Amino acid sequence: MKRGFRPGAVERFFRMLAGKSSPVVPSPPPSGPLASYPDVASWDHWEEFDALAWPRRDKKTYALVPTICFNCEAACGLLAYVDKSTWKIRRFEGNPMHPGSRGRNCAKGPATINQINDPERILQPLRRAGKRGEGKWRAVSWDEALDEIAGRIRVAFLEKRHNEIMYHVGRPGHERAMERVMRGWGIDGHNSHTNVCSSSARLGYQLWCGSDRPSPDHANARFILLLSSHLETGHYFNPHAQRIIEAKMAGAKIAVMDPRLSNTASMADYWMPTRPGTEAAVLLAIARIILCDDLFDREFVRRWVNWEEYLRAEHPDASVDFDVFVEKARALYGRFTTHFAEAESGVPAATIEEVARGIAAAGPAFAAHVWRGAASGNVGGWQVSRALQLVSVLVGAVGTKGGTSPAGWNKLSPALFAEPPAQRFWNELLFPREWPLAHYEMSFLLPHFLKEKRGRLEVYFTRVYNPVWTNPDGFTWIEALSDEAMVGCHVALTPTWNETTIFADFILPMGHAGERHDVQSQETHAGTWISFRQPVLRAARERAGHPTQYTYETNPGEVWEEDEFWIELSWRIDPDGALGVRKWFESPYRKGEKVTVDEYYRWLFENSVPGLPETAAKENLTPLEYMRRYGAFEVKRDTYDLHETILAPDDVRDSEVDPKSGVIARSGAPTGVMIDGVPRRGFATPSRRLEFYSPTTAEWGWQEAAVPGYTTSHVHARGIDEKKGELVLVPTFRLPTMIHTRSANSKWLSEISHRNPLLIHTSDAERLGIVNGDLVRVTTEIGFSVNRAWVTEGIRPGVVACSHHMGRWRLTDDGGSRWGTAKVTIERTGDGVWKMRQAEGIRPFKSADADSERIWWRDAGVHQNLTFPVHPDPVSGMHCWHQKVTVTKALKDDRYGDVQVDTKRSMEVYREWLALTRPAPGPGGLRRPLWLARPVRPAPETFVIRD
Ligand code: SF4
């Protein structure tokens, strides 16, 4: 018998809800399958009843316009429902045409509508009217803002102070666009947040395969190993999570290394709650089993690993023979027994053994990922990703179906029209010589460098970036940003108020997802796609025949978008073209005229996306029209084994083959490698092989770390005295509904998650006399914060954890973001000592949104990052987030949310870590290896240190 409602049940249900006397009783839904998404053919005119009007049957008509989410880097597709009677966005759902997200989103995607309708959002450009940080503003026109900012930059260029202009990005997501702007201006001014995010993990992958991100093919894996909570919140959260679950439903096993029982760990077959920083020991124990028990893919390793280079460098007396390499590798990792790994990590030897055998059985269908977690928490975190990749390499799971590929295989970096040449400046505020292998800019040390007078900034742009709150040592940021001698003019490009905008000179409102143009491509699976973020009201109106010149015409208030802003600003910096800037912002179709966004994307989609013009033509659309209609395009699928690609005769013409290494090079640049006599593409390393042995690391002062190894973490158990109440704080996770700063502009997300208690194991709590809900003081090297304890079995003993996406604050009664910020007072009590106290938690407030008066939650969480000193890894430059802390019951005068910090002490800690570095010059007098990736790479000659 068919399951379903009994006849009349639906009518009775609706009648009950509507009240018996209601004359309006909707018909039951028609029988048949549910329509998941409106068909694309109906996207111009979609009709549905207004759910809020029920029981009235108010029909609404919508234009459905695709865009992409901006609330993490995954770039999932969204579909905006634009009400055609009001030209307002009603809601966002998933875009079924998006190859990465396939119509699905996490909670943060649909919450975009809250951000757009936030009654406290910034709607016009603002200029500071008092002292920095005083919170006084006056509204200005875009013209006034543009002219003043452009004037300052122009003077800096004329005076050759190019290194005083800097752009610092928080939320990225615009393929190559800012690289082009920076190069068009001729400056080395691109800064990012990557060194508080993923640099260590990236460096490990970069050294192995010349691509700095892993691209796991989760959906086809038979065993998945995740270091951190990818299924729950991790990198490419929704696209990865859905594919991991697909694999699990098909029988794959999942293992998770995380000291915290995350939602991801709770879905895993093996939870491996490692002591923080010992993950590489476990991974090398797994590698040892695979090596010693002959479970490795001998042919793959022989053909693709640079073992010959290893033997020549580290065993010059041994014969260059593969069996000798295997013997040496077994000896190298001999000490990593499962018992050693258990003693280090606390994970039972039997579990490690079982996981190792599961990975070996999966062979090429072993997928793995580390992004933050262990790699971002510990000194030597880059060796964690080196060790993880070693496991993948041993079982031959690189580039395979169900394995892990270099990210570059699955990401499209589109060419843009008229590419400017590389800049001829090297900015040591970004890449100082102490960290020659830093994988990204030393971004979180910017205030420390400014205080040391390594440079100054004339114009400093922050873009959707909140370093005061996001970065460690936020009070040092406040000290630098408050000082006009260090930062002449701070321009915050932001959709929202935040802790950093308070210290800006201009606040320029920029659009959320659905209010801006850009393109994104991410390596979410074994395929390549590109997606188009577009201002949906503008696109809907243009579809209806109402052309728009600038995006702010259709956005709320005067909210603009960055594409048009940078074009306009560049023209004002160089109005007559004499500086050589303006020409890069001229139309590729109308000589000497200012490029429009339509022209920018027309050129990109016509010239840089393989297959798009042909596909669009089949539907009688231009490539731009196609992208405006569908929002995404799948370029390739099933990208496997690209390293095996045999080079065509044209590819090897005019090339030389190195007789010893087999590397094929043209004009000195490696393009392939001879493998068993066949010219193949290989990997993007100097050897074109997978570099088990990293000559780069060895030549640049880290010989002892040239092969995957185990670095003793700064929070290793040996340095923790539990008798004194010392524990390791893991602050690197977030709750799945949290964005960074912008969660506080979403009423839905703020209602779901609004506190970040300190997770502490039952046994530790008992030992310290702490019960659930107690106020506790968490003391770091430079200060303390006061939080509430959450006593749980879901964390390993000896470790406490606190989500870093809470503790938002504001200084004034309004100040914005009141869905998720506490009002605080800040006091500077002595030389370098700062105190913050919450004056008021979250309260209901009057606004245009009636829900703001219904706020029932009071807690905004605790801002812990302020109490962290900087810990720059001496190799990767990554901030090592984990902290040795002392946890005690709160003192008599402590109050929830209190923070105290000594910034003099934080400068001392900075110098202690600085002393661990091994500065350039390296071989050839270089600042940095020439082959190593660098964002917005300057001209080759700037790599040479000349002073
Ligand atoms: S995972 Fe969530 S927040 Fe990230 S892009 Fe997708 S929908 Fe947006």
PDB file of N, CA and C and ligand atoms in Angstrom, residues 69-78 101 104-110 236-239 739, ligand 1:
ATOM      1  N   CYS A  69      27.393  32.626  -3.173  1.00  0.00           N
ATOM      2  CA  CYS A  69      27.494  32.980  -1.766  1.00  0.00           C
ATOM      3  C   CYS A  69      28.868  33.598  -1.488  1.00  0.00           C
ATOM      4  N   PHE A  70      28.883  34.493  -0.508  1.00  0.00           N
ATOM      5  CA  PHE A  70      30.115  35.209  -0.160  1.00  0.00           C
ATOM      6  C   PHE A  70      30.481  34.931   1.296  1.00  0.00           C
ATOM      7  N   ASN A  71      29.813  33.957   1.906  1.00  0.00           N
ATOM      8  CA  ASN A  71      29.983  33.790   3.351  1.00  0.00           C
ATOM      9  C   ASN A  71      31.032  32.757   3.741  1.00  0.00           C
ATOM     10  N   CYS A  72      31.668  32.146   2.778  1.00  0.00           N
ATOM     11  CA  CYS A  72      32.943  31.451   2.993  1.00  0.00           C
ATOM     12  C   CYS A  72      33.559  31.291   1.615  1.00  0.00           C
ATOM     13  N   GLU A  73      34.685  30.590   1.533  1.00  0.00           N
ATOM     14  CA  GLU A  73      35.398  30.574   0.254  1.00  0.00           C
ATOM     15  C   GLU A  73      34.855  29.542  -0.722  1.00  0.00           C
ATOM     16  N   ALA A  74      33.868  28.733  -0.291  1.00  0.00           N
ATOM     17  CA  ALA A  74      33.401  27.640  -1.142  1.00  0.00           C
ATOM     18  C   ALA A  74      32.690  28.130  -2.393  1.00  0.00           C
ATOM     19  N   ALA A  75      32.147  29.348  -2.359  1.00  0.00           N
ATOM     20  CA  ALA A  75      31.492  29.932  -3.539  1.00  0.00           C
ATOM     21  C   ALA A  75      30.331  29.080  -4.043  1.00  0.00           C
ATOM     22  N   CYS A  76      29.481  28.626  -3.136  1.00  0.00           N
ATOM     23  CA  CYS A  76      28.299  27.853  -3.539  1.00  0.00           C
ATOM     24  C   CYS A  76      27.341  28.744  -4.330  1.00  0.00           C
ATOM     25  N   GLY A  77      26.571  28.110  -5.180  1.00  0.00           N
ATOM     26  CA  GLY A  77      25.598  28.861  -5.955  1.00  0.00           C
ATOM     27  C   GLY A  77      24.394  29.265  -5.116  1.00  0.00           C
ATOM     28  N   LEU A  78      23.896  30.457  -5.374  1.00  0.00           N
ATOM     29  CA  LEU A  78      22.650  30.931  -4.759  1.00  0.00           C
ATOM     30  C   LEU A  78      21.700  31.333  -5.878  1.00  0.00           C
ATOM     31  N   SER A 101      28.217  23.159  -5.718  1.00  0.00           N
ATOM     32  CA  SER A 101      27.264  23.006  -4.604  1.00  0.00           C
ATOM     33  C   SER A 101      26.012  22.245  -5.008  1.00  0.00           C
ATOM     34  N   ARG A 104      22.723  22.934  -3.225  1.00  0.00           N
ATOM     35  CA  ARG A 104      22.662  22.872  -1.760  1.00  0.00           C
ATOM     36  C   ARG A 104      23.467  24.011  -1.136  1.00  0.00           C
ATOM     37  N   ASN A 105      23.103  24.343   0.075  1.00  0.00           N
ATOM     38  CA  ASN A 105      23.825  25.365   0.832  1.00  0.00           C
ATOM     39  C   ASN A 105      23.866  24.981   2.293  1.00  0.00           C
ATOM     40  N   CYS A 106      24.782  25.593   3.010  1.00  0.00           N
ATOM     41  CA  CYS A 106      24.711  25.505   4.466  1.00  0.00           C
ATOM     42  C   CYS A 106      23.826  26.664   4.948  1.00  0.00           C
ATOM     43  N   ALA A 107      23.636  26.773   6.244  1.00  0.00           N
ATOM     44  CA  ALA A 107      22.731  27.800   6.785  1.00  0.00           C
ATOM     45  C   ALA A 107      23.160  29.205   6.394  1.00  0.00           C
ATOM     46  N   LYS A 108      24.461  29.368   6.122  1.00  0.00           N
ATOM     47  CA  LYS A 108      24.969  30.715   5.883  1.00  0.00           C
ATOM     48  C   LYS A 108      24.598  31.257   4.502  1.00  0.00           C
ATOM     49  N   GLY A 109      24.284  30.345   3.565  1.00  0.00           N
ATOM     50  CA  GLY A 109      23.910  30.808   2.228  1.00  0.00           C
ATOM     51  C   GLY A 109      22.596  31.569   2.245  1.00  0.00           C
ATOM     52  N   PRO A 110      21.500  30.912   2.660  1.00  0.00           N
ATOM     53  CA  PRO A 110      20.220  31.637   2.697  1.00  0.00           C
ATOM     54  C   PRO A 110      20.238  32.833   3.644  1.00  0.00           C
ATOM     55  N   TYR A 236      35.689  24.676   2.023  1.00  0.00           N
ATOM     56  CA  TYR A 236      34.723  24.177   1.046  1.00  0.00           C
ATOM     57  C   TYR A 236      33.687  23.312   1.756  1.00  0.00           C
ATOM     58  N   PHE A 237      33.190  23.846   2.835  1.00  0.00           N
ATOM     59  CA  PHE A 237      32.324  23.159   3.778  1.00  0.00           C
ATOM     60  C   PHE A 237      31.202  22.387   3.078  1.00  0.00           C
ATOM     61  N   ASN A 238      30.255  23.091   2.476  1.00  0.00           N
ATOM     62  CA  ASN A 238      29.093  22.394   1.919  1.00  0.00           C
ATOM     63  C   ASN A 238      29.458  21.499   0.730  1.00  0.00           C
ATOM     64  N   PRO A 239      30.239  21.974  -0.235  1.00  0.00           N
ATOM     65  CA  PRO A 239      30.579  21.074  -1.354  1.00  0.00           C
ATOM     66  C   PRO A 239      31.324  19.830  -0.887  1.00  0.00           C
ATOM     67  N   ILE A 739      30.071  32.758  10.240  1.00  0.00           N
ATOM     68  CA  ILE A 739      30.950  33.311   9.200  1.00  0.00           C
ATOM     69  C   ILE A 739      32.100  33.891  10.021  1.00  0.00           C
TER      70      ILE A 739
HETATM   71  S1  SF4 B   1      29.506  26.441   2.401  1.00  0.00           S
HETATM   72 FE1  SF4 B   1      27.839  27.756   3.192  1.00  0.00          FE
HETATM   73  S2  SF4 B   1      28.836  29.729   3.586  1.00  0.00           S
HETATM   74 FE2  SF4 B   1      30.205  28.554   2.294  1.00  0.00          FE
HETATM   75  S3  SF4 B   1      29.719  29.266   0.223  1.00  0.00           S
HETATM   76 FE3  SF4 B   1      28.519  27.390   0.643  1.00  0.00          FE
HETATM   77  S4  SF4 B   1      26.552  28.144   1.389  1.00  0.00           S
HETATM   78 FE4  SF4 B   1      27.982  29.843   1.545  1.00  0.00          FE
END
